[in-house]
Short mmCIF file of C-alpha atoms in Angstrom, two decimals:
data_model
loop_
_atom_site.label_atom_id
_atom_site.label_comp_id
_atom_site.label_asym_id
_atom_site.label_seq_id
_atom_site.Cartn_x
_atom_site.Cartn_y
_atom_site.Cartn_z
CA UNK A 21 110.99 90.27 91.82
CA UNK A 22 112.14 86.96 93.26
CA UNK A 23 110.68 83.50 93.22
CA UNK A 24 110.63 81.52 96.40
CA UNK A 25 110.73 77.77 96.19
CA UNK A 26 108.13 75.76 98.03
CA UNK A 27 109.85 73.54 100.53
CA UNK A 28 108.55 69.97 100.14
CA UNK A 29 110.27 69.09 103.41
CA UNK A 30 107.91 71.45 105.23
CA UNK A 31 105.03 69.11 104.38
CA UNK A 32 106.39 66.22 106.40
CA UNK A 33 106.98 66.66 110.15
CA UNK A 34 109.85 64.15 110.16
CA UNK A 35 111.72 66.20 107.55
CA UNK A 36 111.10 69.40 109.51
CA UNK A 37 112.87 67.71 112.40
CA UNK A 38 115.83 66.96 110.09
CA UNK A 39 116.06 70.67 109.27
CA UNK A 40 116.21 71.39 113.00
CA UNK A 41 118.92 68.73 113.45
CA UNK A 42 120.92 70.25 110.57
CA UNK A 43 120.76 73.66 112.23
CA UNK A 44 121.90 72.17 115.53
CA UNK A 45 124.74 70.28 113.83
CA UNK A 46 125.88 73.47 112.14
CA UNK A 47 125.77 75.17 115.52
CA UNK A 48 127.88 72.47 117.14
CA UNK A 49 130.38 71.71 114.37
CA UNK A 50 130.86 75.10 112.72
CA UNK A 51 130.03 77.40 115.60
CA UNK A 52 127.04 78.82 113.73
CA UNK A 53 124.34 80.66 115.61
CA UNK A 54 121.24 78.56 116.08
CA UNK A 55 118.44 80.63 114.61
CA UNK A 56 115.48 78.98 112.88
CA UNK A 57 113.97 82.36 111.93
CA UNK A 58 116.97 83.57 109.98
CA UNK A 59 117.22 87.15 108.69
CA UNK A 60 118.18 87.54 105.00
CA UNK A 61 121.87 88.19 105.73
CA UNK A 62 122.19 85.31 108.21
CA UNK A 63 124.26 83.04 105.96
CA UNK A 64 126.68 85.84 105.03
CA UNK A 65 127.35 86.68 108.66
CA UNK A 66 127.76 83.01 109.57
CA UNK A 67 130.23 82.53 106.72
CA UNK A 68 132.27 85.55 107.80
CA UNK A 69 132.33 84.30 111.40
CA UNK A 70 133.49 80.86 110.25
CA UNK A 71 136.25 82.34 108.05
CA UNK A 72 137.45 84.48 110.97
CA UNK A 73 137.44 81.43 113.25
CA UNK A 74 139.49 79.39 110.76
CA UNK A 75 142.00 82.23 110.23
CA UNK A 76 142.39 82.65 114.00
CA UNK A 77 142.97 78.94 114.65
CA UNK A 78 144.95 77.62 111.68
CA UNK A 79 148.65 78.48 111.47
CA UNK A 80 149.37 80.78 108.48
CA UNK A 81 151.82 78.30 106.91
CA UNK A 82 149.04 75.71 106.81
CA UNK A 83 146.27 78.01 105.57
CA UNK A 84 145.57 79.12 102.03
CA UNK A 85 142.86 81.72 101.59
CA UNK A 86 142.08 81.04 97.97
CA UNK A 87 139.76 82.56 95.40
CA UNK A 88 139.20 80.32 92.37
CA UNK A 89 139.38 83.39 90.13
CA UNK A 90 143.13 83.49 90.89
CA UNK A 91 143.67 80.24 88.96
CA UNK A 92 146.42 77.67 89.48
CA UNK A 93 149.32 79.86 90.64
CA UNK A 94 148.50 80.48 94.33
CA UNK A 95 147.21 76.95 94.83
CA UNK A 96 150.24 75.29 93.25
CA UNK A 97 152.66 77.59 95.09
CA UNK A 98 150.99 76.74 98.40
CA UNK A 99 151.16 73.01 97.65
CA UNK A 100 154.71 73.20 96.29
CA UNK A 101 153.66 71.78 92.94
CA UNK A 102 154.27 73.01 89.39
CA UNK A 103 151.48 74.91 87.63
CA UNK A 104 149.77 72.58 85.12
CA UNK A 105 149.63 73.42 81.43
CA UNK A 106 145.85 72.95 81.34
CA UNK A 107 143.46 75.83 82.03
CA UNK A 108 141.99 76.12 85.49
CA UNK A 109 138.56 74.42 85.53
CA UNK A 110 135.51 76.63 85.84
CA UNK A 111 132.73 74.06 86.22
CA UNK A 112 130.38 76.20 88.31
CA UNK A 113 130.56 79.52 86.50
CA UNK A 114 127.70 81.99 86.78
CA UNK A 115 126.14 80.95 83.45
CA UNK A 116 125.98 77.33 84.57
CA UNK A 117 124.50 78.32 87.94
CA UNK A 118 121.86 80.49 86.24
CA UNK A 119 120.97 77.56 83.99
CA UNK A 120 120.71 75.19 86.96
CA UNK A 121 118.53 77.72 88.81
CA UNK A 122 116.14 77.73 85.86
CA UNK A 123 116.13 73.93 85.75
CA UNK A 124 115.33 73.79 89.48
CA UNK A 125 112.51 76.32 89.07
CA UNK A 126 110.99 74.31 86.25
CA UNK A 127 111.36 71.06 88.20
CA UNK A 128 109.85 72.65 91.29
CA UNK A 129 106.87 74.30 89.65
CA UNK A 130 106.12 72.08 86.62
CA UNK A 131 105.13 68.92 88.46
CA UNK A 132 101.89 70.30 89.90
CA UNK A 133 100.31 71.43 86.59
CA UNK A 134 101.51 68.17 85.01
CA UNK A 135 99.83 66.18 87.76
CA UNK A 136 96.61 68.19 87.36
CA UNK A 137 96.67 67.62 83.60
CA UNK A 138 97.24 63.89 84.08
CA UNK A 139 94.34 63.70 86.55
CA UNK A 140 92.10 65.57 84.09
CA UNK A 141 92.88 63.19 81.22
CA UNK A 142 92.52 60.11 83.42
CA UNK A 143 89.15 61.30 84.64
CA UNK A 144 88.05 62.12 81.11
CA UNK A 145 89.18 58.72 79.86
CA UNK A 146 87.43 56.90 82.70
CA UNK A 147 84.23 58.93 82.29
CA UNK A 148 84.11 58.37 78.54
CA UNK A 149 84.60 54.63 79.01
CA UNK A 150 81.88 54.57 81.67
CA UNK A 151 79.52 56.61 79.46
CA UNK A 152 80.04 54.33 76.45
CA UNK A 153 79.41 51.25 78.62
CA UNK A 154 76.23 52.83 80.00
CA UNK A 155 75.01 53.63 76.46
CA UNK A 156 75.64 50.06 75.33
CA UNK A 157 73.59 48.72 78.22
CA UNK A 158 70.69 51.05 77.34
CA UNK A 159 70.47 49.94 73.67
CA UNK A 160 67.61 47.55 73.05
CA UNK A 161 68.71 44.30 71.55
#
């Protein structure tokens, strides 16, 4: 089971054009394939192609293939700097990313019911005010 996010940009034609421009820019600057109807593994294959391109074109002494799970040592060795005494930062760990995914889902899906509820209460408030005014006009004085 997966949730798909509605794309608000798809509602506005001008923003759809920006998506197209972004795809073209990725094609031109990163050598990505231009494919608006992307298969599920499209991003993985584009990433692997980009990594291969970088490895083929950057001299080995100027290239560090680095995994953040390795910590400070390979990075500091590559840069010729001492390893700091502080722990390596892990700001975007999987727990944080799961939390942010939940926040994005709530933000994406909660606004519509909230808007409907607000419209309901506004209508009810307006109708009750109109009804009470109408009743006051009907009372004999």
